[in-house]
CSV table of C-alpha atoms in Angstrom, one decimal:
chain,number,residue,atom,x,y,z
A,148,MET,CA,0.0,0.0,0.0
A,149,ALA,CA,1.3,3.5,-0.9
A,150,TYR,CA,0.0,6.9,0.1
A,151,ALA,CA,0.9,10.3,-1.2
A,152,GLY,CA,1.2,13.9,0.1
A,153,LEU,CA,1.0,16.8,-2.4
A,154,ASP,CA,2.3,20.1,-1.0
A,155,VAL,CA,1.3,23.2,-3.0
A,156,GLY,CA,3.3,26.2,-1.8
A,157,THR,CA,4.2,29.8,-2.7
A,158,SER,CA,7.3,29.0,-4.8
A,159,GLY,CA,6.7,25.4,-5.9
A,160,CYS,CA,4.8,22.1,-5.5
A,161,LYS,CA,6.1,18.7,-4.5
A,162,ILE,CA,4.8,15.2,-4.1
A,163,ALA,CA,6.1,12.4,-1.9
A,164,VAL,CA,4.9,8.8,-1.8
A,165,TYR,CA,5.4,6.6,1.3
A,166,ASP,CA,4.5,3.2,2.6
A,167,LEU,CA,2.8,2.9,6.0
A,168,ASP,CA,6.1,2.7,7.8
A,169,GLY,CA,7.1,6.1,6.5
A,170,LYS,CA,9.6,4.8,4.0
A,171,LEU,CA,9.9,7.2,1.0
A,172,LEU,CA,9.0,5.4,-2.2
A,173,TYR,CA,9.0,8.3,-4.7
A,174,GLN,CA,9.3,12.1,-4.8
A,175,ALA,CA,9.4,14.9,-7.3
A,176,ALA,CA,8.9,18.7,-7.4
A,177,ARG,CA,8.3,21.7,-9.6
A,178,ARG,CA,9.2,25.3,-9.1
A,179,TYR,CA,7.4,28.5,-10.1
A,180,ARG,CA,7.5,32.1,-9.1
A,181,GLU,CA,5.2,34.6,-7.5
A,182,GLU,CA,4.4,37.8,-9.3
A,183,GLY,CA,3.7,41.4,-8.5
A,184,SER,CA,5.4,44.7,-7.5
A,185,ASN,CA,4.9,47.8,-5.4
A,186,GLY,CA,3.8,45.9,-2.3
A,187,ARG,CA,1.6,43.5,-4.3
A,188,ARG,CA,2.4,39.8,-4.1
A,189,GLU,CA,0.5,37.4,-6.3
A,190,LEU,CA,0.4,33.8,-7.6
A,191,ASN,CA,-1.0,32.9,-11.0
A,192,ALA,CA,-3.3,30.0,-10.3
A,193,ASP,CA,-3.2,28.8,-13.9
A,194,THR,CA,0.6,28.5,-13.6
A,195,VAL,CA,0.3,26.6,-10.4
A,196,THR,CA,-2.3,24.3,-12.0
A,197,ARG,CA,0.0,23.6,-15.0
A,198,HIS,CA,2.9,22.6,-12.7
A,199,VAL,CA,0.7,20.5,-10.4
A,200,LEU,CA,-0.8,18.5,-13.2
A,201,ASP,CA,2.6,18.1,-14.8
A,202,LEU,CA,4.0,16.8,-11.5
A,203,LEU,CA,1.1,14.4,-11.2
A,204,THR,CA,1.6,13.2,-14.7
A,205,GLN,CA,5.3,12.5,-14.0
A,206,THR,CA,4.2,10.7,-10.8
A,207,GLY,CA,1.8,8.5,-12.8
A,208,ARG,CA,4.5,7.6,-15.2
A,209,ASP,CA,7.5,7.2,-12.8
A,210,CYS,CA,6.2,6.2,-9.4
A,211,PRO,CA,7.0,2.5,-8.9
A,212,VAL,CA,3.8,1.6,-7.1
A,213,PRO,CA,0.1,2.5,-7.5
A,214,ILE,CA,-1.0,5.2,-5.0
A,215,ASP,CA,-4.0,4.2,-2.9
A,216,ALA,CA,-4.9,7.7,-1.6
A,217,MET,CA,-3.5,11.3,-1.6
A,218,ALA,CA,-4.1,14.4,0.5
A,219,VAL,CA,-3.1,17.9,-0.3
A,220,ALA,CA,-1.4,20.6,1.8
A,221,SER,CA,-1.4,24.2,0.6
A,222,LEU,CA,-0.3,27.7,1.4
A,223,GLY,CA,-2.8,29.6,3.5
A,224,GLU,CA,-4.9,32.7,3.0
A,225,SER,CA,-4.6,32.8,-0.8
A,226,VAL,CA,-7.7,31.9,-2.8
A,227,VAL,CA,-8.6,31.0,-6.4
A,228,CYS,CA,-11.8,32.6,-7.8
A,229,VAL,CA,-13.3,30.9,-10.8
A,230,ASP,CA,-16.4,31.6,-12.9
A,231,GLU,CA,-19.2,29.3,-14.0
A,232,ASN,CA,-16.9,27.8,-16.6
A,233,GLY,CA,-14.1,27.1,-14.2
A,234,HIS,CA,-11.9,29.9,-15.5
A,235,VAL,CA,-9.6,31.7,-13.0
A,236,LEU,CA,-10.8,35.3,-12.7
A,237,ALA,CA,-7.8,36.9,-11.0
A,238,PRO,CA,-4.3,36.3,-9.6
A,239,SER,CA,-4.2,35.0,-6.0
A,240,MET,CA,-3.0,37.5,-3.4
A,241,LEU,CA,-0.3,36.1,-1.1
A,242,THR,CA,0.4,36.7,2.5
A,243,GLY,CA,2.3,39.9,2.7
A,244,ASP,CA,0.4,41.6,-0.1
A,245,CYS,CA,-0.2,45.2,1.0
A,246,ARG,CA,-3.9,45.2,0.0
A,247,GLY,CA,-6.3,44.9,2.9
A,248,ILE,CA,-4.7,47.1,5.5
A,249,PRO,CA,-7.4,49.9,5.6
A,250,GLU,CA,-10.1,47.2,5.2
A,251,THR,CA,-8.8,45.5,8.4
A,252,GLU,CA,-9.1,48.7,10.3
A,253,GLU,CA,-12.7,49.1,9.1
A,254,LEU,CA,-13.5,45.5,10.1
A,255,VAL,CA,-12.2,46.2,13.6
A,256,ALA,CA,-14.1,49.5,13.8
A,257,ARG,CA,-17.3,47.7,12.7
A,258,MET,CA,-17.2,44.5,14.7
A,259,GLY,CA,-14.5,44.9,17.3
A,260,ARG,CA,-11.4,42.8,17.7
A,261,GLN,CA,-12.9,40.6,20.4
A,262,ARG,CA,-16.0,39.6,18.3
A,263,ILE,CA,-13.8,38.7,15.3
A,264,MET,CA,-11.5,36.7,17.5
A,265,GLU,CA,-14.4,34.8,19.2
A,266,ILE,CA,-15.8,33.7,15.8
A,267,THR,CA,-12.6,33.0,13.8
A,268,GLY,CA,-9.9,32.4,16.4
A,269,LEU,CA,-7.8,35.0,14.6
A,270,PRO,CA,-6.6,38.4,15.9
A,271,PRO,CA,-7.7,40.7,13.0
A,272,ASN,CA,-4.9,41.3,10.5
A,273,GLU,CA,-4.5,42.1,6.9
A,274,LEU,CA,-2.5,38.9,6.2
A,275,TYR,CA,-5.7,36.8,6.3
A,276,SER,CA,-8.2,36.5,3.4
A,277,LEU,CA,-11.3,38.5,4.5
A,278,PRO,CA,-9.7,42.0,4.3
A,279,LYS,CA,-8.4,41.1,0.8
A,280,PHE,CA,-11.9,39.8,-0.1
A,281,ILE,CA,-13.3,43.2,0.8
A,282,TRP,CA,-10.6,44.9,-1.3
A,283,LEU,CA,-11.5,42.7,-4.3
A,284,SER,CA,-15.2,43.4,-3.9
A,285,ARG,CA,-14.6,47.2,-3.9
A,286,HIS,CA,-12.0,47.5,-6.6
A,287,THR,CA,-12.9,44.6,-9.0
A,288,ASP,CA,-15.9,42.6,-10.2
A,289,VAL,CA,-14.1,39.3,-9.2
A,290,VAL,CA,-16.3,38.6,-6.2
A,291,ARG,CA,-19.5,39.2,-8.1
A,292,ARG,CA,-18.5,37.0,-10.9
A,293,ALA,CA,-17.0,34.2,-8.8
A,294,ARG,CA,-19.1,31.0,-8.9
A,295,ASN,CA,-16.6,29.2,-6.7
A,296,ILE,CA,-13.9,30.4,-4.3
A,297,PHE,CA,-11.2,28.0,-3.4
A,298,PHE,CA,-8.1,27.7,-1.3
A,299,PHE,CA,-5.4,25.9,-3.2
A,300,GLU,CA,-6.0,22.7,-1.2
A,301,ASP,CA,-9.6,22.4,-2.3
A,302,TYR,CA,-9.0,23.8,-5.7
A,303,VAL,CA,-6.7,20.9,-6.5
A,304,GLY,CA,-9.2,18.5,-4.9
A,305,TRP,CA,-11.9,19.9,-7.1
A,306,LEU,CA,-9.8,19.6,-10.3
A,307,LEU,CA,-9.2,16.0,-9.5
A,308,THR,CA,-12.6,14.9,-8.2
A,309,GLY,CA,-15.1,17.5,-9.2
A,310,LYS,CA,-16.1,17.8,-5.5
A,311,ARG,CA,-15.8,20.9,-3.3
A,312,ARG,CA,-14.5,20.0,0.1
A,313,VAL,CA,-12.0,22.0,2.2
A,314,SER,CA,-10.4,21.2,5.5
A,315,TYR,CA,-11.0,23.2,8.7
A,316,SER,CA,-7.4,24.2,8.9
A,317,SER,CA,-7.4,25.8,5.5
A,318,ALA,CA,-10.9,27.4,5.9
A,319,CYS,CA,-9.9,29.1,9.1
A,320,ARG,CA,-7.1,31.1,7.4
A,321,SER,CA,-9.9,33.1,5.7
A,322,MET,CA,-10.8,35.0,8.9
A,323,ALA,CA,-14.4,34.2,7.9
A,324,PHE,CA,-14.8,30.7,9.4
A,325,ASP,CA,-16.4,29.9,12.7
A,326,ILE,CA,-14.0,27.7,14.5
A,327,ARG,CA,-16.5,26.4,17.1
A,328,LYS,CA,-19.4,25.7,14.8
A,329,LYS,CA,-17.0,24.5,12.1
A,330,GLN,CA,-18.8,26.4,9.4
A,331,TRP,CA,-18.5,29.6,7.3
A,332,SER,CA,-19.6,32.8,9.0
A,333,ALA,CA,-22.3,34.3,6.8
A,334,GLU,CA,-22.0,37.5,8.9
A,335,LEU,CA,-18.4,38.0,8.1
A,336,LEU,CA,-18.6,37.0,4.5
A,337,ALA,CA,-21.5,39.4,3.9
A,338,LEU,CA,-19.1,42.2,4.7
A,339,ALA,CA,-17.3,41.4,1.4
A,340,GLY,CA,-20.4,40.7,-0.6
A,341,MET,CA,-19.9,36.9,-0.4
A,342,THR,CA,-22.0,34.0,0.6
A,343,PRO,CA,-21.0,30.6,2.2
A,344,GLU,CA,-22.3,28.9,-1.0
A,345,GLN,CA,-19.4,30.3,-3.0
A,346,PHE,CA,-17.0,28.3,-0.8
A,347,SER,CA,-16.3,24.6,-0.5
A,348,THR,CA,-18.0,22.6,2.3
A,349,PRO,CA,-15.7,22.5,5.4
A,350,VAL,CA,-14.7,19.0,6.6
A,351,GLU,CA,-12.4,17.3,9.1
A,352,ALA,CA,-8.9,16.6,7.8
A,353,GLY,CA,-8.7,12.9,6.7
A,354,THR,CA,-12.2,12.9,5.2
A,355,VAL,CA,-12.4,11.2,1.9
A,356,ILE,CA,-13.4,13.7,-0.8
A,357,GLY,CA,-13.8,11.2,-3.6
A,358,CYS,CA,-11.9,9.1,-6.2
A,359,LEU,CA,-10.2,10.6,-9.2
A,360,LEU,CA,-12.4,11.5,-12.1
A,361,PRO,CA,-12.0,8.8,-14.7
A,362,GLU,CA,-10.8,11.3,-17.3
A,363,LYS,CA,-8.2,12.7,-14.8
A,364,ALA,CA,-7.0,9.3,-14.0
A,365,ALA,CA,-6.5,8.5,-17.7
A,366,GLU,CA,-4.9,11.9,-18.4
A,367,LEU,CA,-2.4,11.7,-15.5
A,368,GLY,CA,-1.8,7.9,-15.6
A,369,LEU,CA,-2.7,7.5,-12.0
A,370,ASN,CA,-4.5,4.7,-10.2
A,371,PRO,CA,-8.2,5.2,-11.1
A,372,ALA,CA,-9.2,4.0,-7.7
A,373,MET,CA,-7.0,6.5,-5.9
A,374,LYS,CA,-8.9,8.5,-3.2
A,375,ILE,CA,-8.4,12.2,-2.6
A,376,VAL,CA,-8.5,12.9,1.1
A,377,ALA,CA,-8.9,16.3,2.8
A,378,GLY,CA,-5.5,17.6,3.8
A,379,GLY,CA,-5.0,21.1,5.2
A,380,HIS,CA,-3.0,24.3,5.6
A,381,ASP,CA,0.6,23.4,5.0
A,382,GLN,CA,1.8,24.5,8.4
A,383,SER,CA,-0.8,22.3,10.2
A,384,CYS,CA,0.1,19.4,7.9
A,385,ALA,CA,3.8,19.9,8.7
A,386,ALA,CA,2.9,19.8,12.5
A,387,LEU,CA,1.1,16.5,12.0
A,388,GLY,CA,4.0,15.1,9.9
A,389,SER,CA,6.4,16.1,12.7
A,390,GLY,CA,4.5,13.9,15.1
A,391,LEU,CA,2.6,16.5,17.1
A,392,TYR,CA,-0.3,14.8,18.9
A,393,ASP,CA,-0.1,16.1,22.5
A,394,ARG,CA,1.0,19.2,24.4
A,395,ARG,CA,4.3,17.8,25.4
A,396,GLY,CA,5.7,18.7,22.0
A,397,CYS,CA,5.6,21.4,19.4
A,398,GLU,CA,6.8,21.8,15.9
A,399,THR,CA,8.7,24.6,14.2
A,400,SER,CA,8.8,24.8,10.5
A,401,MET,CA,11.9,26.6,9.2
A,402,GLY,CA,11.2,27.7,5.7
A,403,THR,CA,11.0,31.1,4.0
A,404,CYS,CA,9.2,32.1,7.2
A,405,GLU,CA,9.2,30.2,10.4
A,406,PHE,CA,6.1,28.9,12.1
A,407,MET,CA,6.0,27.3,15.5
A,408,LEU,CA,2.8,25.4,16.2
A,409,LEU,CA,1.7,24.4,19.7
A,410,MET,CA,-1.4,22.7,21.1
A,411,LEU,CA,-3.7,24.8,23.2
A,412,PRO,CA,-5.7,23.3,26.1
A,413,GLY,CA,-8.9,24.3,24.2
A,414,PRO,CA,-10.4,27.0,22.1
A,415,ILE,CA,-9.2,30.3,23.6
A,416,SER,CA,-10.1,33.7,22.4
A,417,THR,CA,-9.1,36.1,25.2
A,418,PRO,CA,-7.9,39.7,24.9
A,419,TYR,CA,-4.4,38.4,25.8
A,420,MET,CA,-4.5,36.3,22.6
A,421,ILE,CA,-5.3,39.4,20.6
A,422,GLU,CA,-2.7,41.6,22.2
A,423,ASN,CA,0.0,39.1,21.3
A,424,ASP,CA,-1.4,38.1,17.9
A,425,PHE,CA,-1.8,34.5,19.0
A,426,PRO,CA,-4.4,32.7,16.8
A,427,CYS,CA,-6.5,29.7,17.8
A,428,ILE,CA,-7.0,27.3,14.9
A,429,PRO,CA,-8.5,23.9,14.5
A,430,TYR,CA,-6.0,21.1,14.3
A,431,MET,CA,-6.1,17.7,12.5
A,432,LEU,CA,-6.9,15.7,15.6
A,433,PRO,CA,-10.6,15.9,16.5
A,434,ASP,CA,-11.6,18.7,18.9
A,435,THR,CA,-8.0,20.0,19.2
A,436,TYR,CA,-6.7,23.5,18.6
A,437,LEU,CA,-3.3,25.0,17.8
A,438,THR,CA,-1.7,28.4,18.2
A,439,SER,CA,1.2,29.6,16.1
A,440,LEU,CA,4.2,31.8,16.6
A,441,GLU,CA,5.7,33.3,13.5
A,442,VAL,CA,9.0,34.8,12.4
A,443,THR,CA,8.2,36.3,9.0
A,444,THR,CA,11.9,36.4,8.0
A,445,CYS,CA,13.7,33.1,8.3
A,446,GLY,CA,15.1,31.5,5.2
A,447,ILE,CA,14.5,34.7,3.3
A,448,LEU,CA,16.7,36.6,5.8
A,449,LYS,CA,19.4,33.9,5.6
A,450,ASN,CA,19.4,34.4,1.9
A,451,TRP,CA,19.7,38.2,2.4
A,452,GLY,CA,22.8,37.6,4.6
A,453,ARG,CA,24.3,35.2,2.0
A,454,GLU,CA,23.8,37.7,-0.9
A,455,THR,CA,24.7,40.8,1.1
A,456,LEU,CA,27.6,39.6,3.3
A,457,PHE,CA,29.1,36.7,1.4
A,458,SER,CA,28.6,37.3,-2.3
A,459,TYR,CA,32.4,37.1,-2.8
A,460,ARG,CA,32.7,33.9,-0.7
A,461,ASP,CA,29.7,32.3,-2.4
A,462,ALA,CA,31.4,32.4,-5.8
A,463,GLU,CA,34.8,31.3,-4.3
A,464,TRP,CA,33.3,28.3,-2.5
A,465,ALA,CA,31.2,27.3,-5.4
A,466,LYS,CA,34.3,27.3,-7.6
A,467,ALA,CA,36.0,25.0,-5.1
A,468,GLY,CA,33.0,22.7,-5.1
A,469,GLU,CA,32.2,23.5,-1.4
A,470,PRO,CA,28.6,24.0,-0.2
A,471,PHE,CA,28.0,27.5,0.9
A,472,TYR,CA,26.1,26.8,4.1
A,473,GLY,CA,28.4,23.9,5.0
A,474,LYS,CA,31.4,26.4,4.9
A,475,LEU,CA,29.4,29.0,6.8
A,476,GLU,CA,28.5,26.5,9.5
A,477,GLU,CA,32.2,25.9,10.1
A,478,ARG,CA,32.8,29.6,10.6
A,479,ILE,CA,29.9,30.4,13.0
A,480,ALA,CA,29.9,27.1,15.1
A,481,GLY,CA,30.9,28.0,18.6
A,482,LEU,CA,31.4,31.7,17.8
A,483,LYS,CA,30.4,34.3,20.4
A,484,THR,CA,29.6,37.9,19.4
A,485,GLU,CA,28.2,41.1,20.8
A,486,VAL,CA,26.3,41.8,17.7
A,487,LEU,CA,22.5,41.8,18.0
A,488,ALA,CA,19.9,41.7,15.2
A,489,LEU,CA,16.2,42.4,15.2
A,490,PRO,CA,15.1,40.1,12.3
A,491,GLN,CA,12.1,42.2,11.2
A,492,PHE,CA,13.5,43.1,7.8
A,493,GLY,CA,10.3,44.4,6.2
A,494,SER,CA,7.8,42.4,8.2
A,495,ALA,CA,7.4,41.1,11.7
A,496,GLY,CA,5.7,38.1,13.4
A,497,ASN,CA,4.6,37.6,17.0
A,498,PRO,CA,4.1,39.2,19.3
A,499,ASP,CA,3.6,42.3,17.2
A,500,LEU,CA,2.5,41.2,13.7
A,501,SER,CA,3.2,43.8,11.1
A,502,MET,CA,3.7,43.8,7.3
A,503,ASP,CA,5.8,47.0,7.3
A,504,ALA,CA,8.3,46.6,10.1
A,505,ARG,CA,12.0,47.4,10.0
A,506,GLY,CA,15.0,45.4,11.3
A,507,THR,CA,17.9,46.5,13.4
A,508,LEU,CA,21.6,45.7,13.7
A,509,THR,CA,23.6,46.9,16.7
A,510,GLY,CA,26.9,46.2,18.4
A,511,LEU,CA,29.0,46.7,15.3
A,512,THR,CA,32.6,47.8,15.4
A,513,ILE,CA,35.2,48.3,12.6
A,514,HIS,CA,36.4,44.8,13.6
A,515,THR,CA,33.1,43.1,13.1
A,516,LYS,CA,33.3,40.2,10.7
A,517,PRO,CA,30.5,39.2,8.2
A,518,GLU,CA,30.1,35.8,9.9
A,519,GLU,CA,29.4,37.6,13.2
A,520,ILE,CA,26.5,39.6,11.6
A,521,TYR,CA,25.2,36.4,10.0
A,522,LEU,CA,25.3,34.6,13.3
A,523,ALA,CA,23.4,37.5,14.9
A,524,LEU,CA,20.7,37.1,12.3
A,525,VAL,CA,20.4,33.4,13.2
A,526,GLU,CA,20.3,34.2,16.9
A,527,GLY,CA,17.8,37.0,16.4
A,528,MET,CA,15.3,34.6,14.8
A,529,SER,CA,15.6,32.3,17.9
A,530,PHE,CA,15.3,35.3,20.3
A,531,GLN,CA,12.3,36.7,18.5
A,532,LEU,CA,10.5,33.3,18.6
A,533,TYR,CA,11.4,32.9,22.3
A,534,LEU,CA,10.0,36.4,23.0
A,535,ALA,CA,6.6,35.2,21.8
A,536,PHE,CA,7.0,31.8,23.4
A,537,GLU,CA,7.6,33.4,26.8
A,538,ARG,CA,4.3,35.3,26.5
A,539,LEU,CA,2.5,32.1,25.4
A,540,ARG,CA,3.6,30.2,28.5
A,541,THR,CA,1.3,32.2,30.7
A,542,LEU,CA,-1.6,30.3,29.0
A,543,GLY,CA,-0.2,27.0,30.3
A,544,VAL,CA,1.5,26.1,27.0
A,545,ASP,CA,4.9,24.7,27.9
A,546,PRO,CA,6.2,21.8,25.7
A,547,GLU,CA,9.2,19.8,26.6
A,548,THR,CA,10.4,19.1,23.0
A,549,ILE,CA,10.7,21.1,19.8
A,550,VAL,CA,10.6,19.2,16.5
A,551,ALA,CA,12.4,21.3,13.8
A,552,THR,CA,11.3,20.7,10.2
A,553,GLY,CA,11.9,22.5,6.9
A,554,GLY,CA,15.0,23.5,5.1
A,555,GLY,CA,16.5,25.4,8.1
A,556,ALA,CA,16.4,22.3,10.2
A,557,ALA,CA,19.3,20.9,8.2
A,558,SER,CA,21.6,23.3,10.1
A,559,ASP,CA,23.1,21.7,13.2
A,560,THR,CA,24.3,25.1,14.4
A,561,THR,CA,20.8,26.6,14.1
A,562,LEU,CA,19.2,23.8,16.0
A,563,GLN,CA,21.8,23.8,18.8
A,564,ILE,CA,21.3,27.6,19.2
A,565,ARG,CA,17.6,27.0,19.4
A,566,ALA,CA,18.1,24.3,22.1
A,567,ASN,CA,20.3,26.7,24.1
A,568,VAL,CA,18.0,29.7,23.8
A,569,PHE,CA,14.8,27.8,24.6
A,570,ASN,CA,16.6,25.5,27.1
A,571,ARG,CA,14.7,22.5,25.7
A,572,ARG,CA,15.4,19.5,23.7
A,573,VAL,CA,15.3,20.0,19.9
A,574,VAL,CA,15.0,17.1,17.5
A,575,ARG,CA,15.3,16.7,13.7
A,576,LEU,CA,13.4,14.0,11.9
A,577,GLU,CA,14.6,11.3,9.5
A,578,ASN,CA,12.1,12.6,7.0
A,579,ALA,CA,12.8,16.2,6.1
A,580,GLU,CA,9.4,16.7,4.3
A,581,SER,CA,7.0,16.9,7.2
A,582,GLY,CA,4.3,18.5,5.2
A,583,THR,CA,4.0,15.6,2.7
A,584,MET,CA,4.4,13.2,5.6
A,585,GLY,CA,1.4,14.8,7.4
A,586,CYS,CA,-0.6,14.5,4.2
A,587,MET,CA,0.4,10.8,3.9
A,588,LEU,CA,-0.9,10.2,7.4
A,589,LEU,CA,-4.2,11.8,6.6
A,590,ALA,CA,-4.5,9.9,3.3
A,591,ALA,CA,-3.8,6.6,5.0
A,592,LEU,CA,-6.3,7.4,7.8
A,593,GLY,CA,-8.9,8.3,5.2
A,594,ASP,CA,-8.3,5.0,3.5
A,595,GLY,CA,-8.6,3.0,6.7
A,596,ALA,CA,-5.0,1.9,6.8
A,597,TYR,CA,-4.4,3.5,10.2
A,598,PRO,CA,-6.9,3.2,13.1
A,599,THR,CA,-6.0,6.7,14.4
A,600,LEU,CA,-3.6,9.5,13.5
A,601,GLU,CA,-1.6,8.8,16.7
A,602,ALA,CA,-1.1,5.2,15.6
A,603,GLY,CA,0.1,6.4,12.2
A,604,ILE,CA,2.5,8.9,13.8
A,605,ARG,CA,4.0,6.2,16.1
A,606,ARG,CA,4.6,3.9,13.1
A,607,ALA,CA,5.9,6.4,10.5
A,608,VAL,CA,7.6,9.4,12.2
A,609,ARG,CA,11.1,8.8,13.4
A,610,VAL,CA,13.8,11.1,15.0
A,611,GLN,CA,17.2,11.4,13.2
A,612,LYS,CA,19.1,13.6,15.7
A,613,THR,CA,18.6,15.2,19.1
A,614,PHE,CA,20.1,18.5,20.3
A,615,LEU,CA,20.3,19.0,24.1
A,616,PRO,CA,20.9,22.4,25.8
A,617,ASN,CA,24.5,23.1,26.9
A,618,PRO,CA,24.4,24.6,30.4
A,619,ASP,CA,27.2,27.1,29.7
A,620,ASP,CA,25.7,28.2,26.4
A,621,VAL,CA,22.2,28.4,28.0
A,622,ALA,CA,23.6,30.9,30.5
A,623,TYR,CA,25.3,32.9,27.8
A,624,TYR,CA,22.2,33.1,25.7
A,625,ALA,CA,20.0,34.0,28.6
A,626,ARG,CA,22.3,37.1,29.2
A,627,LYS,CA,22.2,38.0,25.5
A,628,TYR,CA,18.5,37.5,25.3
A,629,GLY,CA,18.0,40.0,28.1
A,630,LYS,CA,19.8,42.6,25.9
A,631,TYR,CA,17.7,41.5,23.0
A,632,LYS,CA,14.4,42.1,24.9
A,633,LEU,CA,15.6,45.7,25.8
A,634,LEU,CA,16.6,46.4,22.2
A,635,TYR,CA,13.2,45.0,21.0
A,636,GLN,CA,11.3,47.3,23.4
A,637,LEU,CA,13.2,50.3,22.1
A,638,MET,CA,13.3,49.6,18.4
A,639,HIS,CA,10.7,47.1,17.2
A,640,ASP,CA,8.2,49.8,16.0
A,641,PHE,CA,10.8,52.4,15.0
A,642,GLN,CA,10.3,53.7,11.5
């Protein structure tokens, strides 16, 4: 038996096929680019569709085993609006797109932050879909013409099965989904001139949507009996694929941005959650809820450091056939520096979510080396995440283990710093693709191959390496974090 996870992201899509023990049987990927300028960030849904179908065609041709079921994970917030003929009406606005800021302020003035939080579990912010829906309704005819409005998860599911079903974890990114009733909020959608009927039916992750349409199975060369199962928001799928099933653990996904996902004791919508931009979102396990901490600049800030500080070294090391990050790890491992960095280079995550923040570097001298600045960027990401984590602990959220996933988790130095800053065990998994692993678990659950998600996790998710806090470094980072907190208080909202 074989089960697949398809992950549709901002910059590409990928598929991985596993057996029930978590052994990777096949994988492939495609890349594409976002579009836009002057604060607008967009994704062309037709481009995404072309790459996804091409990827599935390759899988049908090259995967060595027939796939029994597949679930889809996708980027959050962005939607695909289609007309009565299934044609895409407009590009999909991405998280970070500047549109929706005034509309968010109007939503707050009209309904109040607390009311919106109680319904949706989300502190009002322009990064979610509803303010962008209102912008579309005011400035275009897209909302009026849209027969169906999808997230990328249910859009792919609809293309493959003809059925409209969306997971709770994707629907909740709209800021128009009632997380307690598990249904669309007609009250909120009406503010954008929308109706619940335009959206897919919300379902629990792991619910079977249907089998492939016969013509799609023939076109793609896939198993005609393959089931499509409800997946979810990519970050929630990654948490599941990391093995998160109780409050003793949490998952942090180190990609372009970094998200740390932690289980809440229940649905919480207090003013404290709003003050710190802590969401409350449905998780994959029945009647469970997550909150998330976000650093909006993670991999993208490392890339900035690479291009700005080490362009000369990059070419030199490439010529010598030496991997850039491997060489850089050698230079920063064990290094101590007085340089401090606030990592909000253009945007900021918790506890003060902002799409127009500015970063800070301090502690520089004429003797400061590029690797010290780069190390300060890496440390700053850990400090920023820990700042929000400290505030979250007052709600009784205090996990013992951090599971690190995503591209950034490949760095031993980064994970050791994280262990020392948080003074907690950090682990890296054998399987680096936790998003597709989470989808595989859901697909297998939907097909009846696992009795429960917890049983699937215990069978398929395995630890590769553990990083334990070093007492001396814990003390060093505690002192440096104290300076970081002071710098943050002084500078985080300086423009």
